[in-house]
Amino acid sequence: MRWLMAAAALAGANGAQAQERATLIHGARVFDGTGTPAKPKDVLIEGDRITRIGRKLRVPEGTAVIDATGLTLIPGLHDLHIHTRREAFADAAALHRFYLPYLRAGVTSVNEFSVSGAMMAGIRALRADTPRLTLAVRLGVPDGHGTESQFTNAITLQVTSPAEAHAAMAGALAYKPDMVKVFNDGWRYGDPDRPDRPSMDEATLAAIVADAHKAGIKVMTHTVTLEGAKIAARAGVDSVAHGVGDALIDDELIGLMRKHHMAYVATLATYEPLETRVLAPEELALLTPEQRDREAARLAKGGAIAPYDSKRWEIMRENIRRLKAAGIRIGVGTDTGIEGVYPGFGALREMRLLTELGFTPAEAIEAGSRVSADIMGRRKTEGRIHKGMRADLVLTGGTPDLTFRDLYSVKRVWVAGKEVSLD
């Protein structure tokens, strides 16, 4: 331990400068996200990267040393599908305040789907502690899903043909979006009170995908039907969000997903029937007092689940089981912003639901880290604890890779090598 004491003394002497130069996380159980069992190791962060992993590492002079003995270090988690209120983008303080619940839940990367291309430069110019923000442009069809409110109608580019799609994408790509979100499926879940909306045809969707891929960015679609998922796969979409809810996934779709390397992001957290949802104490601890009161009032009210909701929920759960058995990549996304799906909480709820459908705690963490990074085309740069990877890291109590509830015990979080405040 003499080397550790010396390094710690140097860290204290150099103060903030040491923190900027290098950080050693010492003695944590390192769950690297690859399926390998966790082992006690040291992890050295220099700049925004993990530079070394091992035992009794030699560290640069002035390294800040964090004794993580008895804790577990995991890769930062993703939420591949969120919506944030417009007020969040007012200034840096608001941005930090709205995204802080994600950091407290260990979520270090989010896909933001409630912005326009024109908003992106201003958001990127704000300096605040947030997860990594992946900002997407939105495309859909006139009167389709994603155009319901005045705001969403204004920020969603609407196209009806390949020619219109190419023109819209030329304008959208000028803003340098990080990805593209397409509302291609207008089915409204068989709800008699909500008529279906128009859907996008395969040729138009394929034109969007071609332009996005030429620019090196991924495409995710709002897809909720079996036929819509097949159209998305044939069009070359990288991932579908929300999950098939009208029918059980068949061998044809699984074959198409394999052929086109398409992934699945079910957003189960937004479809789980609220009438019967009971949150564990560790989940309630993530919520604000107002949110906890809301949950208590909802549970006290009770009520029957609508037939179409109940049927869709069973279909969606079975489809996860089928896709897992088929080896299809399943990532973590939540549609946070929908009633009852709270920032940060949603990602852990999504992963918790996966553990009820055949995932081990370790596999659920991998879905939220390595697999989700792979879905975003970042397999070589993030999602694992490995030399050269981006240092998005979460230090927790307990053994979350073995006991899922320990994942709620987040102690410290790093985004691109910088420790962020959880206060």
Short mmCIF file of C-alpha atoms in Angstrom, two decimals:
data_model
loop_
_atom_site.label_atom_id
_atom_site.label_comp_id
_atom_site.label_asym_id
_atom_site.label_seq_id
_atom_site.Cartn_x
_atom_site.Cartn_y
_atom_site.Cartn_z
CA MET A 1 0.00 0.00 0.00
CA ARG A 2 3.06 2.32 0.23
CA TRP A 3 2.76 3.24 -3.46
CA LEU A 4 -0.92 4.12 -2.94
CA MET A 5 -0.17 6.34 0.03
CA ALA A 6 2.52 8.14 -1.94
CA ALA A 7 0.22 8.70 -4.89
CA ALA A 8 -2.53 9.96 -2.63
CA ALA A 9 -0.15 12.40 -0.95
CA LEU A 10 0.87 13.76 -4.33
CA ALA A 11 -2.78 14.07 -5.30
CA GLY A 12 -3.48 16.15 -2.23
CA ALA A 13 -0.51 18.38 -2.93
CA ASN A 14 -1.49 19.06 -6.50
CA GLY A 15 -5.24 19.57 -5.87
CA ALA A 16 -7.43 20.34 -8.85
CA GLN A 17 -4.52 20.13 -11.27
CA ALA A 18 -3.99 16.48 -10.30
CA GLN A 19 -7.62 15.70 -11.02
CA GLU A 20 -7.23 17.13 -14.52
CA ARG A 21 -4.04 15.20 -15.18
CA ALA A 22 -5.01 11.66 -14.16
CA THR A 23 -7.27 9.68 -11.85
CA LEU A 24 -6.68 6.20 -10.50
CA ILE A 25 -9.72 4.22 -9.34
CA HIS A 26 -8.09 1.73 -6.99
CA GLY A 27 -9.30 -1.69 -5.93
CA ALA A 28 -12.86 -1.72 -7.31
CA ARG A 29 -14.55 -4.88 -8.52
CA VAL A 30 -14.33 -4.12 -12.24
CA PHE A 31 -17.25 -5.41 -14.30
CA ASP A 32 -16.00 -4.55 -17.78
CA GLY A 33 -19.24 -5.17 -19.70
CA THR A 34 -17.95 -8.06 -21.79
CA GLY A 35 -19.50 -10.88 -19.77
CA THR A 36 -16.25 -11.59 -17.93
CA PRO A 37 -16.78 -11.98 -14.16
CA ALA A 38 -15.86 -8.91 -12.12
CA LYS A 39 -12.40 -8.85 -10.53
CA PRO A 40 -10.60 -6.35 -8.24
CA LYS A 41 -8.46 -4.09 -10.42
CA ASP A 42 -7.14 -0.57 -10.75
CA VAL A 43 -8.32 1.66 -13.59
CA LEU A 44 -6.30 4.68 -14.69
CA ILE A 45 -8.05 7.60 -16.43
CA GLU A 46 -5.99 10.16 -18.34
CA GLY A 47 -7.88 12.87 -20.15
CA ASP A 48 -11.11 11.39 -21.49
CA ARG A 49 -9.75 7.84 -21.88
CA ILE A 50 -9.03 4.72 -19.90
CA THR A 51 -5.30 4.27 -20.36
CA ARG A 52 -4.43 1.31 -18.13
CA ILE A 53 -6.13 -1.49 -16.20
CA GLY A 54 -4.38 -3.86 -13.82
CA ARG A 55 -3.01 -4.26 -10.31
CA LYS A 56 -0.52 -1.97 -8.59
CA LEU A 57 -0.24 0.27 -11.61
CA ARG A 58 2.53 2.81 -11.87
CA VAL A 59 0.78 6.15 -12.13
CA PRO A 60 1.86 9.60 -13.30
CA GLU A 61 3.05 12.05 -10.69
CA GLY A 62 0.15 13.99 -9.22
CA THR A 63 -2.46 11.33 -9.98
CA ALA A 64 -5.63 11.61 -7.94
CA VAL A 65 -6.27 8.28 -6.22
CA ILE A 66 -9.75 7.07 -5.31
CA ASP A 67 -9.91 4.09 -2.96
CA ALA A 68 -12.82 2.05 -4.33
CA THR A 69 -12.24 -1.09 -2.27
CA GLY A 70 -15.53 -2.92 -1.74
CA LEU A 71 -17.28 -1.03 -4.56
CA THR A 72 -18.04 -2.05 -8.15
CA LEU A 73 -17.01 -0.16 -11.28
CA ILE A 74 -19.20 -0.62 -14.37
CA PRO A 75 -19.33 1.06 -17.79
CA GLY A 76 -21.62 4.08 -17.98
CA LEU A 77 -25.21 3.30 -18.95
CA HIS A 78 -27.16 4.49 -21.99
CA ASP A 79 -30.71 5.63 -22.51
CA LEU A 80 -31.22 5.39 -26.27
CA HIS A 81 -34.59 7.15 -26.33
CA ILE A 82 -35.52 10.23 -24.30
CA HIS A 83 -37.55 13.42 -24.68
CA THR A 84 -36.67 16.51 -22.65
CA ARG A 85 -38.81 19.57 -22.03
CA ARG A 86 -37.83 22.70 -23.97
CA GLU A 87 -37.04 24.59 -20.77
CA ALA A 88 -33.99 22.36 -20.29
CA PHE A 89 -32.18 24.07 -23.13
CA ALA A 90 -32.55 27.62 -21.79
CA ASP A 91 -29.06 27.85 -20.27
CA ALA A 92 -26.28 25.75 -18.72
CA ALA A 93 -27.87 25.70 -15.26
CA ALA A 94 -31.18 24.43 -16.62
CA LEU A 95 -29.39 21.86 -18.77
CA HIS A 96 -27.54 20.46 -15.75
CA ARG A 97 -30.68 20.46 -13.59
CA PHE A 98 -32.78 18.53 -16.11
CA TYR A 99 -30.10 15.92 -16.84
CA LEU A 100 -28.87 15.45 -13.27
CA PRO A 101 -31.34 12.59 -12.52
CA TYR A 102 -29.76 10.59 -15.35
CA LEU A 103 -26.29 10.99 -13.86
CA ARG A 104 -27.55 9.98 -10.43
CA ALA A 105 -28.84 6.76 -12.00
CA GLY A 106 -25.50 6.05 -13.68
CA VAL A 107 -26.68 7.05 -17.16
CA THR A 108 -23.75 8.69 -18.97
CA SER A 109 -25.15 8.78 -22.53
CA VAL A 110 -28.60 9.74 -23.83
CA ASN A 111 -30.26 10.06 -27.24
CA GLU A 112 -32.31 13.27 -27.23
CA PHE A 113 -35.30 13.28 -29.59
CA SER A 114 -37.06 16.56 -28.77
CA VAL A 115 -34.84 19.02 -30.61
CA SER A 116 -34.60 20.45 -34.10
CA GLY A 117 -31.51 20.95 -36.22
CA ALA A 118 -31.64 24.69 -35.59
CA MET A 119 -31.44 24.10 -31.82
CA MET A 120 -28.32 21.97 -31.91
CA ALA A 121 -25.55 24.56 -32.09
CA GLY A 122 -26.97 26.44 -29.12
CA ILE A 123 -27.27 23.27 -27.03
CA ARG A 124 -23.73 22.21 -27.86
CA ALA A 125 -22.42 25.63 -26.85
CA LEU A 126 -23.76 25.25 -23.30
CA ARG A 127 -21.19 24.08 -20.76
CA ALA A 128 -22.70 21.90 -18.06
CA ASP A 129 -22.29 18.50 -16.44
CA THR A 130 -24.60 16.25 -18.44
CA PRO A 131 -24.51 12.78 -19.93
CA ARG A 132 -23.14 12.60 -23.45
CA LEU A 133 -25.89 14.14 -25.56
CA THR A 134 -26.69 12.51 -28.90
CA LEU A 135 -28.92 15.00 -30.69
CA ALA A 136 -31.22 13.71 -33.42
CA VAL A 137 -33.15 15.33 -36.24
CA ARG A 138 -36.72 14.08 -36.63
CA LEU A 139 -38.52 13.05 -39.81
CA GLY A 140 -42.05 11.79 -40.32
CA VAL A 141 -45.08 12.15 -42.55
CA PRO A 142 -47.77 14.84 -42.48
CA ASP A 143 -50.23 14.15 -39.66
CA GLY A 144 -48.14 11.17 -38.59
CA HIS A 145 -46.98 10.34 -35.10
CA GLY A 146 -44.49 12.93 -33.90
CA THR A 147 -46.53 15.89 -35.18
CA GLU A 148 -49.29 15.99 -32.56
CA SER A 149 -48.40 19.22 -30.76
CA GLN A 150 -47.52 22.61 -32.20
CA PHE A 151 -43.92 22.18 -31.02
CA THR A 152 -43.39 18.64 -32.30
CA ASN A 153 -45.06 19.49 -35.61
CA ALA A 154 -42.60 22.38 -35.98
CA ILE A 155 -39.47 20.34 -35.27
CA THR A 156 -40.41 17.24 -37.32
CA LEU A 157 -39.47 17.35 -41.00
CA GLN A 158 -42.35 15.84 -42.98
CA VAL A 159 -41.85 13.95 -46.24
CA THR A 160 -43.98 11.73 -48.48
CA SER A 161 -41.57 10.53 -51.20
CA PRO A 162 -37.91 9.65 -51.74
CA ALA A 163 -37.33 12.97 -53.52
CA GLU A 164 -38.77 14.91 -50.57
CA ALA A 165 -36.73 12.77 -48.20
CA HIS A 166 -33.45 13.54 -49.98
CA ALA A 167 -34.25 17.27 -49.99
CA ALA A 168 -35.16 17.26 -46.29
CA MET A 169 -32.04 15.31 -45.37
CA ALA A 170 -29.80 17.72 -47.28
CA GLY A 171 -31.09 20.53 -45.09
CA ALA A 172 -31.04 18.49 -41.89
CA LEU A 173 -27.48 17.25 -42.33
CA ALA A 174 -26.22 20.82 -42.56
CA TYR A 175 -26.83 21.06 -38.78
CA LYS A 176 -24.51 18.06 -38.22
CA PRO A 177 -26.96 15.93 -36.21
CA ASP A 178 -25.61 12.97 -34.29
CA MET A 179 -28.37 10.66 -35.56
CA VAL A 180 -31.78 10.53 -37.26
CA LYS A 181 -35.11 9.58 -35.70
CA VAL A 182 -37.93 8.63 -38.11
CA PHE A 183 -41.59 8.27 -37.16
CA ASN A 184 -42.48 5.64 -39.71
CA ASP A 185 -45.33 3.74 -38.03
CA GLY A 186 -48.68 5.36 -37.25
CA TRP A 187 -50.50 2.43 -35.64
CA ARG A 188 -52.14 3.43 -32.36
CA TYR A 189 -52.09 0.10 -30.53
CA GLY A 190 -55.61 -0.97 -31.39
CA ASP A 191 -57.00 1.70 -29.08
CA PRO A 192 -60.54 2.57 -30.24
CA ASP A 193 -60.18 6.06 -28.76
CA ARG A 194 -57.04 6.83 -30.78
CA PRO A 195 -57.35 6.32 -34.55
CA ASP A 196 -54.30 5.27 -36.51
CA ARG A 197 -52.06 7.90 -38.09
CA PRO A 198 -50.34 7.79 -41.48
CA SER A 199 -47.21 5.70 -41.88
CA MET A 200 -44.11 6.14 -44.04
CA ASP A 201 -43.54 3.87 -47.03
CA GLU A 202 -40.41 1.79 -47.49
CA ALA A 203 -38.95 3.76 -50.40
CA THR A 204 -39.11 7.06 -48.52
CA LEU A 205 -37.60 5.50 -45.41
CA ALA A 206 -34.85 3.87 -47.46
CA ALA A 207 -33.93 7.26 -48.96
CA ILE A 208 -33.53 8.74 -45.47
CA VAL A 209 -31.40 5.79 -44.36
CA ALA A 210 -29.17 6.03 -47.44
CA ASP A 211 -28.42 9.71 -46.83
CA ALA A 212 -27.84 9.19 -43.10
CA HIS A 213 -25.48 6.29 -43.63
CA LYS A 214 -23.57 8.23 -46.29
CA ALA A 215 -23.06 10.90 -43.61
CA GLY A 216 -21.94 8.24 -41.12
CA ILE A 217 -24.87 8.51 -38.69
CA LYS A 218 -27.40 5.98 -37.40
CA VAL A 219 -31.15 5.84 -37.95
CA MET A 220 -33.69 4.76 -35.34
CA THR A 221 -37.39 4.50 -36.13
CA HIS A 222 -40.60 4.71 -34.14
CA THR A 223 -41.88 1.25 -35.09
CA VAL A 224 -44.64 -0.57 -33.21
CA THR A 225 -46.05 -3.20 -35.59
CA LEU A 226 -44.74 -6.44 -37.04
CA GLU A 227 -45.17 -5.23 -40.63
CA GLY A 228 -43.63 -1.86 -39.77
CA ALA A 229 -40.57 -3.59 -38.33
CA LYS A 230 -40.17 -5.61 -41.53
CA ILE A 231 -40.36 -2.42 -43.60
CA ALA A 232 -37.76 -0.81 -41.33
CA ALA A 233 -35.43 -3.78 -41.68
CA ARG A 234 -35.73 -3.88 -45.45
CA ALA A 235 -35.06 -0.12 -45.57
CA GLY A 236 -31.80 -0.64 -43.67
CA VAL A 237 -32.71 1.02 -40.38
CA ASP A 238 -30.14 0.50 -37.61
CA SER A 239 -32.62 0.05 -34.76
CA VAL A 240 -36.34 0.18 -34.06
CA ALA A 241 -37.73 1.75 -30.92
CA HIS A 242 -40.88 0.91 -28.94
CA GLY A 243 -41.15 -2.71 -29.92
CA VAL A 244 -43.65 -4.77 -31.83
CA GLY A 245 -46.95 -4.66 -29.95
CA ASP A 246 -49.57 -5.92 -32.40
CA ALA A 247 -48.33 -9.48 -33.01
CA LEU A 248 -45.69 -11.98 -32.00
CA ILE A 249 -42.41 -11.62 -33.83
CA ASP A 250 -41.99 -14.33 -36.46
CA ASP A 251 -39.07 -16.04 -38.17
CA GLU A 252 -39.31 -13.71 -41.18
CA LEU A 253 -38.63 -10.61 -39.08
CA ILE A 254 -35.84 -12.32 -37.16
CA GLY A 255 -34.24 -13.28 -40.48
CA LEU A 256 -34.52 -9.70 -41.75
CA MET A 257 -33.06 -8.30 -38.55
CA ARG A 258 -30.10 -10.65 -38.78
CA LYS A 259 -29.56 -9.88 -42.46
CA HIS A 260 -29.61 -6.12 -41.94
CA HIS A 261 -27.99 -6.17 -38.46
CA MET A 262 -30.97 -4.31 -37.02
CA ALA A 263 -31.28 -3.89 -33.25
CA TYR A 264 -34.29 -3.61 -30.96
CA VAL A 265 -35.02 -0.99 -28.30
CA ALA A 266 -38.33 -1.94 -26.70
CA THR A 267 -38.94 1.02 -24.33
CA LEU A 268 -40.85 -1.34 -22.06
CA ALA A 269 -40.80 1.27 -19.30
CA THR A 270 -43.28 3.42 -21.19
CA TYR A 271 -45.70 0.59 -21.97
CA GLU A 272 -45.75 -1.06 -18.56
CA PRO A 273 -49.32 -0.68 -17.21
CA LEU A 274 -49.24 1.98 -14.51
CA GLU A 275 -52.41 0.73 -12.86
CA THR A 276 -50.54 -2.19 -11.31
CA ARG A 277 -46.94 -0.95 -11.24
CA VAL A 278 -45.37 -1.25 -7.78
CA LEU A 279 -41.96 0.35 -7.27
CA ALA A 280 -39.31 -1.06 -4.97
CA PRO A 281 -37.84 1.15 -2.19
CA GLU A 282 -34.63 1.69 -4.14
CA GLU A 283 -36.67 2.90 -7.12
CA LEU A 284 -38.73 5.29 -5.03
CA ALA A 285 -35.50 6.71 -3.60
CA LEU A 286 -34.59 7.96 -7.10
CA LEU A 287 -37.77 10.03 -7.35
CA THR A 288 -38.55 13.53 -6.15
CA PRO A 289 -41.12 13.95 -3.35
CA GLU A 290 -43.66 15.08 -5.95
CA GLN A 291 -43.03 11.99 -8.08
CA ARG A 292 -43.34 9.71 -5.05
CA ASP A 293 -46.67 11.33 -4.15
CA ARG A 294 -47.83 10.77 -7.71
CA GLU A 295 -46.92 7.09 -7.54
CA ALA A 296 -48.70 6.66 -4.21
CA ALA A 297 -51.84 8.34 -5.55
CA ARG A 298 -51.81 6.19 -8.66
CA LEU A 299 -51.43 2.98 -6.66
CA ALA A 300 -54.20 4.00 -4.27
CA LYS A 301 -56.52 4.72 -7.18
CA GLY A 302 -55.94 1.32 -8.75
CA GLY A 303 -58.19 0.46 -11.66
CA ALA A 304 -58.34 -2.17 -14.35
CA ILE A 305 -55.85 -2.30 -17.21
CA ALA A 306 -57.49 -1.55 -20.56
CA PRO A 307 -57.81 -4.71 -22.68
CA TYR A 308 -55.65 -3.40 -25.52
CA ASP A 309 -52.95 -2.34 -23.04
CA SER A 310 -52.94 -5.73 -21.37
CA LYS A 311 -52.73 -7.62 -24.66
CA ARG A 312 -49.97 -5.37 -26.01
CA TRP A 313 -47.96 -5.74 -22.77
CA GLU A 314 -48.00 -9.54 -22.98
CA ILE A 315 -47.03 -9.46 -26.66
CA MET A 316 -44.15 -7.06 -26.04
CA ARG A 317 -42.77 -9.16 -23.18
CA GLU A 318 -42.92 -12.37 -25.20
CA ASN A 319 -41.21 -10.63 -28.14
CA ILE A 320 -38.26 -9.76 -25.89
CA ARG A 321 -37.94 -13.43 -24.96
CA ARG A 322 -38.04 -14.45 -28.63
CA LEU A 323 -35.46 -11.90 -29.74
CA LYS A 324 -33.10 -12.76 -26.89
CA ALA A 325 -33.32 -16.44 -27.78
CA ALA A 326 -32.56 -15.53 -31.41
CA GLY A 327 -29.47 -13.53 -30.45
CA ILE A 328 -30.80 -10.16 -31.65
CA ARG A 329 -29.19 -7.14 -29.99
CA ILE A 330 -31.50 -5.54 -27.42
CA GLY A 331 -30.54 -2.10 -26.15
CA VAL A 332 -31.87 0.13 -23.38
CA GLY A 333 -34.17 3.04 -24.21
CA THR A 334 -37.15 4.36 -22.29
CA ASP A 335 -39.13 7.14 -24.04
CA THR A 336 -38.58 9.19 -20.88
CA GLY A 337 -40.89 12.18 -20.88
CA ILE A 338 -44.01 10.03 -21.15
CA GLU A 339 -46.21 9.87 -18.05
CA GLY A 340 -44.65 7.80 -15.29
CA VAL A 341 -41.26 7.41 -16.99
CA TYR A 342 -38.97 9.68 -15.01
CA PRO A 343 -35.44 10.80 -16.02
CA GLY A 344 -32.78 8.33 -14.91
CA PHE A 345 -35.32 6.12 -13.20
CA GLY A 346 -36.59 4.97 -16.59
CA ALA A 347 -33.31 3.39 -17.71
CA LEU A 348 -32.97 1.35 -14.53
CA ARG A 349 -36.65 0.37 -14.73
CA GLU A 350 -36.12 -0.79 -18.33
CA MET A 351 -33.18 -2.93 -17.27
CA ARG A 352 -35.10 -4.26 -14.28
CA LEU A 353 -37.88 -5.37 -16.63
CA LEU A 354 -35.31 -7.17 -18.77
CA THR A 355 -34.24 -9.17 -15.71
CA GLU A 356 -37.85 -10.37 -15.43
CA LEU A 357 -37.69 -11.63 -19.03
CA GLY A 358 -34.65 -13.88 -18.86
CA PHE A 359 -31.73 -11.47 -18.58
CA THR A 360 -29.28 -11.92 -15.73
CA PRO A 361 -28.26 -8.73 -13.88
CA ALA A 362 -24.94 -8.86 -15.75
CA GLU A 363 -26.71 -9.17 -19.11
CA ALA A 364 -29.00 -6.25 -18.24
CA ILE A 365 -25.97 -4.06 -17.49
CA GLU A 366 -24.37 -5.16 -20.75
CA ALA A 367 -27.57 -4.25 -22.61
CA GLY A 368 -27.37 -0.77 -21.12
CA SER A 369 -23.66 -0.34 -21.79
CA ARG A 370 -21.79 -2.45 -24.36
CA VAL A 371 -24.80 -3.45 -26.47
CA SER A 372 -26.31 0.03 -26.54
CA ALA A 373 -22.94 1.51 -27.51
CA ASP A 374 -22.70 -1.04 -30.31
CA ILE A 375 -26.18 -0.07 -31.54
CA MET A 376 -24.91 3.51 -31.82
CA GLY A 377 -21.86 2.39 -33.81
CA ARG A 378 -19.50 3.06 -30.90
CA ARG A 379 -18.37 -0.45 -30.13
CA LYS A 380 -14.69 0.44 -30.50
CA THR A 381 -14.82 3.58 -28.38
CA GLU A 382 -17.26 3.11 -25.50
CA GLY A 383 -19.49 0.75 -23.56
CA ARG A 384 -16.72 -1.32 -21.98
CA ILE A 385 -13.97 -0.84 -19.42
CA HIS A 386 -10.98 -1.42 -21.64
CA LYS A 387 -7.76 0.36 -22.49
CA GLY A 388 -8.36 3.15 -24.98
CA MET A 389 -12.10 3.38 -24.33
CA ARG A 390 -13.86 6.62 -23.48
CA ALA A 391 -13.93 6.93 -19.69
CA ASP A 392 -17.68 6.85 -19.03
CA LEU A 393 -17.76 5.03 -15.71
CA VAL A 394 -20.04 4.42 -12.74
CA LEU A 395 -18.95 3.39 -9.24
CA THR A 396 -21.65 1.64 -7.23
CA GLY A 397 -22.05 -0.09 -3.93
CA GLY A 398 -22.59 -3.83 -3.71
CA THR A 399 -22.41 -6.20 -6.66
CA PRO A 400 -24.90 -4.98 -9.30
CA ASP A 401 -23.74 -7.58 -11.82
CA LEU A 402 -25.01 -10.24 -9.38
CA THR A 403 -27.75 -8.43 -7.44
CA PHE A 404 -29.64 -5.96 -9.61
CA ARG A 405 -30.93 -3.72 -6.81
CA ASP A 406 -27.31 -2.78 -6.04
CA LEU A 407 -27.27 -0.87 -9.33
CA TYR A 408 -29.32 1.84 -7.59
CA SER A 409 -26.44 2.53 -5.20
CA VAL A 410 -24.53 4.95 -7.43
CA LYS A 411 -21.61 6.59 -5.62
CA ARG A 412 -19.57 8.40 -8.30
CA VAL A 413 -19.88 8.99 -12.05
CA TRP A 414 -17.40 10.00 -14.76
CA VAL A 415 -18.35 11.29 -18.22
CA ALA A 416 -15.48 11.40 -20.72
CA GLY A 417 -13.00 11.14 -17.85
CA LYS A 418 -14.44 14.00 -15.83
CA GLU A 419 -16.10 13.22 -12.52
CA VAL A 420 -19.48 14.93 -12.45
CA SER A 421 -21.22 16.30 -9.39
CA LEU A 422 -24.27 14.34 -8.26
CA ASP A 423 -25.41 17.10 -5.88
#
